[in-house]
Amino acid sequence: MFTPSSFATRDPIWLDRLITRDAFVTLVTTGPDGLPCVTLLPVLYRRDGEGIVIEGHWARANPQSRHSGPALVLVHGPHGYVSPGWYPDKESEGRVPTWNYAAAELRGTLETITDRDWLVDLLDRLSLHNESQVGSDWRFDPDDTRQAKLLPGIVGFRFRAEQVQIKLKLSQNHPDANQLSVIAALEAEGTPASRELAQWMRDVRDPAAAGG
């Protein structure tokens, strides 16, 4: 991922925030034909000491479920269009449109897992996490034969990150007046997405407020 130094950060709090915000990632591997194989899927994320572990599962019919080895995980954050008309110095500097966004790229090693007990535990943790997000309490029940018969249809994975690249392209390369003007314009749009992007811009300007 191309990341100019002004948009790069090594602070893992931003990766925590990205995945807490949306634990639905893009998993990329190389297929037998040498072309990329891509799956979008929900995951569980944790820091393991100094390392990072991401776990999830595929449908067994997915060709990617037969891959072990090098892999890439893309984590998606807030994003939105930025008009040059929002910049106070638009005329003097000849500003052009751009797109603000936050994202992360993780490179590492993928391990496939078919152990039944591990899969049951994974499904329990996934359902517990995601059900809590919607105020519900459904849980996977391995003793329910209707649910248990679905287990052979999935393959689990554990991804261990070896390189982490976090990109916060949030107008840091612009003068302070431009940044504040973009924040105000995004807030004025009034959509949930624009307000969230404005908040991330505020937070990257004030790391203490962001928890960094």
mmCIF file of C-alpha atoms in Angstrom:
data_model
loop_
_atom_site.group_PDB
_atom_site.id
_atom_site.type_symbol
_atom_site.label_atom_id
_atom_site.label_comp_id
_atom_site.label_asym_id
_atom_site.label_seq_id
_atom_site.Cartn_x
_atom_site.Cartn_y
_atom_site.Cartn_z
ATOM 1 C CA MET A 1 0.000 0.000 0.000
ATOM 2 C CA PHE A 2 1.513 3.298 -1.100
ATOM 3 C CA THR A 3 1.855 5.388 2.065
ATOM 4 C CA PRO A 4 3.648 8.756 2.042
ATOM 5 C CA SER A 5 5.340 9.468 5.361
ATOM 6 C CA SER A 6 2.855 12.229 6.258
ATOM 7 C CA PHE A 7 0.048 9.642 6.316
ATOM 8 C CA ALA A 8 1.883 6.771 8.039
ATOM 9 C CA THR A 9 1.617 5.786 11.694
ATOM 10 C CA ARG A 10 3.026 2.913 13.716
ATOM 11 C CA ASP A 11 0.731 3.439 16.684
ATOM 12 C CA PRO A 12 -1.277 0.187 17.047
ATOM 13 C CA ILE A 13 -4.160 2.069 18.661
ATOM 14 C CA TRP A 14 -5.242 3.041 15.141
ATOM 15 C CA LEU A 15 -5.365 -0.592 14.031
ATOM 16 C CA ASP A 16 -7.401 -1.369 17.153
ATOM 17 C CA ARG A 17 -9.778 1.414 16.211
ATOM 18 C CA LEU A 18 -10.059 0.335 12.586
ATOM 19 C CA ILE A 19 -10.975 -3.261 13.397
ATOM 20 C CA THR A 20 -13.200 -2.346 16.341
ATOM 21 C CA ARG A 21 -15.052 -0.036 13.969
ATOM 22 C CA ASP A 22 -15.516 -2.703 11.289
ATOM 23 C CA ALA A 23 -14.169 -6.248 11.721
ATOM 24 C CA PHE A 24 -15.098 -7.145 8.132
ATOM 25 C CA VAL A 25 -11.812 -7.507 6.246
ATOM 26 C CA THR A 26 -10.506 -8.426 2.817
ATOM 27 C CA LEU A 27 -8.281 -11.520 2.844
ATOM 28 C CA VAL A 28 -5.981 -11.882 -0.166
ATOM 29 C CA THR A 29 -3.927 -14.927 -1.143
ATOM 30 C CA THR A 30 -2.374 -16.196 -4.366
ATOM 31 C CA GLY A 31 -4.333 -18.856 -6.222
ATOM 32 C CA PRO A 32 -2.920 -21.880 -8.084
ATOM 33 C CA ASP A 33 -3.048 -19.854 -11.308
ATOM 34 C CA GLY A 34 -0.879 -17.143 -9.804
ATOM 35 C CA LEU A 35 -3.734 -14.650 -9.654
ATOM 36 C CA PRO A 36 -5.096 -13.092 -6.448
ATOM 37 C CA CYS A 37 -7.794 -14.975 -4.562
ATOM 38 C CA VAL A 38 -9.980 -12.649 -2.482
ATOM 39 C CA THR A 39 -12.562 -13.193 0.276
ATOM 40 C CA LEU A 40 -14.434 -10.601 2.325
ATOM 41 C CA LEU A 41 -15.318 -11.936 5.757
ATOM 42 C CA PRO A 42 -15.890 -11.121 9.443
ATOM 43 C CA VAL A 43 -13.034 -11.828 11.820
ATOM 44 C CA LEU A 44 -11.921 -11.782 15.423
ATOM 45 C CA TYR A 45 -8.833 -9.712 16.210
ATOM 46 C CA ARG A 46 -6.500 -9.634 19.167
ATOM 47 C CA ARG A 47 -3.035 -8.566 20.125
ATOM 48 C CA ASP A 48 -0.923 -11.512 21.246
ATOM 49 C CA GLY A 49 1.966 -9.960 23.140
ATOM 50 C CA GLU A 50 3.821 -7.976 20.493
ATOM 51 C CA GLY A 51 2.013 -9.863 17.730
ATOM 52 C CA ILE A 52 -1.381 -9.614 16.067
ATOM 53 C CA VAL A 53 -3.735 -12.544 15.471
ATOM 54 C CA ILE A 54 -6.807 -12.557 13.238
ATOM 55 C CA GLU A 55 -9.168 -15.553 13.157
ATOM 56 C CA GLY A 56 -12.192 -16.496 11.110
ATOM 57 C CA HIS A 57 -13.531 -19.144 8.751
ATOM 58 C CA TRP A 58 -14.429 -19.799 5.126
ATOM 59 C CA ALA A 59 -17.038 -21.955 3.502
ATOM 60 C CA ARG A 60 -15.227 -25.194 2.652
ATOM 61 C CA ALA A 61 -16.286 -24.733 -0.987
ATOM 62 C CA ASN A 62 -14.229 -21.520 -1.151
ATOM 63 C CA PRO A 63 -10.940 -22.338 -2.973
ATOM 64 C CA GLN A 64 -9.093 -20.032 -0.567
ATOM 65 C CA SER A 65 -9.869 -22.466 2.272
ATOM 66 C CA ARG A 66 -7.135 -24.735 0.892
ATOM 67 C CA HIS A 67 -4.438 -22.081 1.231
ATOM 68 C CA SER A 68 -1.819 -21.998 3.962
ATOM 69 C CA GLY A 69 1.139 -19.651 3.896
ATOM 70 C CA PRO A 70 1.642 -16.001 2.902
ATOM 71 C CA ALA A 71 -1.460 -13.810 2.959
ATOM 72 C CA LEU A 72 -2.569 -10.206 3.038
ATOM 73 C CA VAL A 73 -5.350 -8.695 5.158
ATOM 74 C CA LEU A 74 -6.855 -5.326 4.261
ATOM 75 C CA VAL A 75 -8.724 -3.419 6.962
ATOM 76 C CA HIS A 76 -11.094 -0.698 5.811
ATOM 77 C CA GLY A 77 -11.880 2.526 7.651
ATOM 78 C CA PRO A 78 -13.904 5.691 7.106
ATOM 79 C CA HIS A 79 -13.473 7.486 3.777
ATOM 80 C CA GLY A 80 -14.958 10.299 1.730
ATOM 81 C CA TYR A 81 -14.540 12.830 -1.058
ATOM 82 C CA VAL A 82 -12.834 16.141 -0.334
ATOM 83 C CA SER A 83 -13.699 19.052 -2.623
ATOM 84 C CA PRO A 84 -11.004 21.625 -3.473
ATOM 85 C CA GLY A 85 -13.712 24.220 -2.950
ATOM 86 C CA TRP A 86 -13.436 23.606 0.786
ATOM 87 C CA TYR A 87 -9.868 24.906 1.026
ATOM 88 C CA PRO A 88 -9.340 28.570 1.974
ATOM 89 C CA ASP A 89 -6.215 28.613 -0.220
ATOM 90 C CA LYS A 90 -7.885 26.925 -3.209
ATOM 91 C CA GLU A 91 -7.159 29.780 -5.625
ATOM 92 C CA SER A 92 -3.644 30.691 -4.548
ATOM 93 C CA GLU A 93 -2.485 27.044 -4.423
ATOM 94 C CA GLY A 94 -4.535 25.623 -7.317
ATOM 95 C CA ARG A 95 -6.029 22.848 -5.178
ATOM 96 C CA VAL A 96 -7.572 19.707 -6.730
ATOM 97 C CA PRO A 97 -10.030 17.056 -5.465
ATOM 98 C CA THR A 98 -8.876 14.209 -3.270
ATOM 99 C CA TRP A 99 -10.212 11.368 -1.137
ATOM 100 C CA ASN A 100 -9.591 11.101 2.595
ATOM 101 C CA TYR A 101 -9.509 7.673 4.213
ATOM 102 C CA ALA A 102 -8.060 5.409 6.876
ATOM 103 C CA ALA A 103 -6.956 1.837 6.199
ATOM 104 C CA ALA A 104 -4.449 -0.824 7.185
ATOM 105 C CA GLU A 105 -2.560 -3.543 5.357
ATOM 106 C CA LEU A 106 -1.314 -6.601 7.249
ATOM 107 C CA ARG A 107 1.083 -9.092 5.707
ATOM 108 C CA GLY A 108 1.653 -12.414 7.389
ATOM 109 C CA THR A 109 1.112 -16.151 7.460
ATOM 110 C CA LEU A 110 -2.175 -18.001 7.233
ATOM 111 C CA GLU A 111 -2.847 -21.313 8.960
ATOM 112 C CA THR A 112 -5.944 -23.395 8.148
ATOM 113 C CA ILE A 113 -7.696 -25.228 10.997
ATOM 114 C CA THR A 114 -10.228 -28.060 10.777
ATOM 115 C CA ASP A 115 -10.225 -29.258 14.391
ATOM 116 C CA ARG A 116 -13.869 -29.538 15.490
ATOM 117 C CA ASP A 117 -13.354 -28.215 19.017
ATOM 118 C CA TRP A 118 -11.447 -25.200 17.705
ATOM 119 C CA LEU A 119 -14.190 -24.444 15.182
ATOM 120 C CA VAL A 120 -16.877 -24.708 17.873
ATOM 121 C CA ASP A 121 -14.923 -22.288 20.060
ATOM 122 C CA LEU A 122 -14.426 -19.893 17.129
ATOM 123 C CA LEU A 123 -18.133 -19.876 16.272
ATOM 124 C CA ASP A 124 -18.994 -19.308 19.902
ATOM 125 C CA ARG A 125 -16.630 -16.340 20.129
ATOM 126 C CA LEU A 126 -17.820 -14.897 16.816
ATOM 127 C CA SER A 127 -21.473 -15.133 17.755
ATOM 128 C CA LEU A 128 -20.849 -13.748 21.242
ATOM 129 C CA HIS A 129 -18.976 -10.756 19.824
ATOM 130 C CA ASN A 130 -21.357 -9.950 16.979
ATOM 131 C CA GLU A 131 -24.581 -10.643 18.861
ATOM 132 C CA SER A 132 -23.493 -8.166 21.531
ATOM 133 C CA GLN A 133 -23.171 -5.511 18.827
ATOM 134 C CA VAL A 134 -26.852 -5.830 17.908
ATOM 135 C CA GLY A 135 -28.245 -6.355 21.403
ATOM 136 C CA SER A 136 -29.087 -10.022 20.909
ATOM 137 C CA ASP A 137 -27.922 -13.254 22.523
ATOM 138 C CA TRP A 138 -27.920 -16.062 19.939
ATOM 139 C CA ARG A 139 -25.129 -18.590 20.540
ATOM 140 C CA PHE A 140 -23.847 -21.466 18.471
ATOM 141 C CA ASP A 141 -24.937 -24.747 20.081
ATOM 142 C CA PRO A 142 -22.764 -27.751 19.083
ATOM 143 C CA ASP A 143 -25.267 -30.085 20.777
ATOM 144 C CA ASP A 144 -28.010 -28.979 18.396
ATOM 145 C CA THR A 145 -27.770 -31.491 15.554
ATOM 146 C CA ARG A 146 -29.205 -28.991 13.090
ATOM 147 C CA GLN A 147 -26.337 -26.603 13.800
ATOM 148 C CA ALA A 148 -23.633 -29.222 14.346
ATOM 149 C CA LYS A 149 -24.177 -30.715 10.897
ATOM 150 C CA LEU A 150 -22.991 -27.438 9.390
ATOM 151 C CA LEU A 151 -19.499 -27.709 10.937
ATOM 152 C CA PRO A 152 -18.044 -29.908 8.161
ATOM 153 C CA GLY A 153 -18.969 -27.145 5.736
ATOM 154 C CA ILE A 154 -16.443 -24.649 7.102
ATOM 155 C CA VAL A 155 -12.667 -24.347 7.459
ATOM 156 C CA GLY A 156 -11.131 -22.102 10.076
ATOM 157 C CA PHE A 157 -8.033 -19.959 9.805
ATOM 158 C CA ARG A 158 -5.563 -18.130 12.005
ATOM 159 C CA PHE A 159 -3.570 -15.274 10.500
ATOM 160 C CA ARG A 160 -0.462 -13.967 12.264
ATOM 161 C CA ALA A 161 0.669 -10.537 11.103
ATOM 162 C CA GLU A 162 4.359 -10.025 10.401
ATOM 163 C CA GLN A 163 4.178 -6.552 8.850
ATOM 164 C CA VAL A 164 1.593 -3.879 9.645
ATOM 165 C CA GLN A 165 1.092 -0.725 7.612
ATOM 166 C CA ILE A 166 -1.454 1.835 8.832
ATOM 167 C CA LYS A 167 -2.435 4.720 6.579
ATOM 168 C CA LEU A 168 -4.356 7.751 7.822
ATOM 169 C CA LYS A 169 -4.821 10.025 4.807
ATOM 170 C CA LEU A 170 -6.685 12.783 6.628
ATOM 171 C CA SER A 171 -5.344 16.053 5.187
ATOM 172 C CA GLN A 172 -2.214 16.117 7.394
ATOM 173 C CA ASN A 173 -0.267 17.422 4.365
ATOM 174 C CA HIS A 174 -2.410 20.573 4.293
ATOM 175 C CA PRO A 175 -2.157 23.793 6.312
ATOM 176 C CA ASP A 176 -4.102 23.916 9.535
ATOM 177 C CA ALA A 177 -6.737 26.239 8.066
ATOM 178 C CA ASN A 178 -7.468 23.766 5.264
ATOM 179 C CA GLN A 179 -7.818 20.862 7.694
ATOM 180 C CA LEU A 180 -10.286 22.759 9.866
ATOM 181 C CA SER A 181 -12.250 23.848 6.817
ATOM 182 C CA VAL A 182 -12.536 20.250 5.565
ATOM 183 C CA ILE A 183 -13.712 19.105 9.007
ATOM 184 C CA ALA A 184 -16.379 21.818 9.015
ATOM 185 C CA ALA A 185 -17.529 20.941 5.484
ATOM 186 C CA LEU A 186 -17.792 17.229 6.318
ATOM 187 C CA GLU A 187 -19.800 18.024 9.436
ATOM 188 C CA ALA A 188 -22.081 20.261 7.390
ATOM 189 C CA GLU A 189 -22.821 17.363 5.016
ATOM 190 C CA GLY A 190 -24.505 15.780 8.018
ATOM 191 C CA THR A 191 -24.311 12.128 6.968
ATOM 192 C CA PRO A 192 -23.086 9.463 9.403
ATOM 193 C CA ALA A 193 -20.143 8.732 7.092
ATOM 194 C CA SER A 194 -19.098 12.378 6.755
ATOM 195 C CA ARG A 195 -19.410 13.027 10.476
ATOM 196 C CA GLU A 196 -17.311 9.954 11.249
ATOM 197 C CA LEU A 197 -14.598 11.045 8.810
ATOM 198 C CA ALA A 198 -14.580 14.511 10.392
ATOM 199 C CA GLN A 199 -14.132 12.927 13.828
ATOM 200 C CA TRP A 200 -11.185 10.850 12.634
ATOM 201 C CA MET A 201 -9.625 14.019 11.245
ATOM 202 C CA ARG A 202 -10.056 15.672 14.638
ATOM 203 C CA ASP A 203 -8.528 12.683 16.385
ATOM 204 C CA VAL A 204 -5.468 12.459 14.157
ATOM 205 C CA ARG A 205 -4.878 16.155 14.925
ATOM 206 C CA ASP A 206 -5.105 15.397 18.671
ATOM 207 C CA PRO A 207 -3.575 11.955 19.395
ATOM 208 C CA ALA A 208 -4.328 12.286 23.112
ATOM 209 C CA ALA A 209 -8.054 12.494 22.368
ATOM 210 C CA ALA A 210 -7.773 9.469 20.073
ATOM 211 C CA GLY A 211 -6.213 7.346 22.803
ATOM 212 C CA GLY A 212 -2.785 7.273 21.214
#
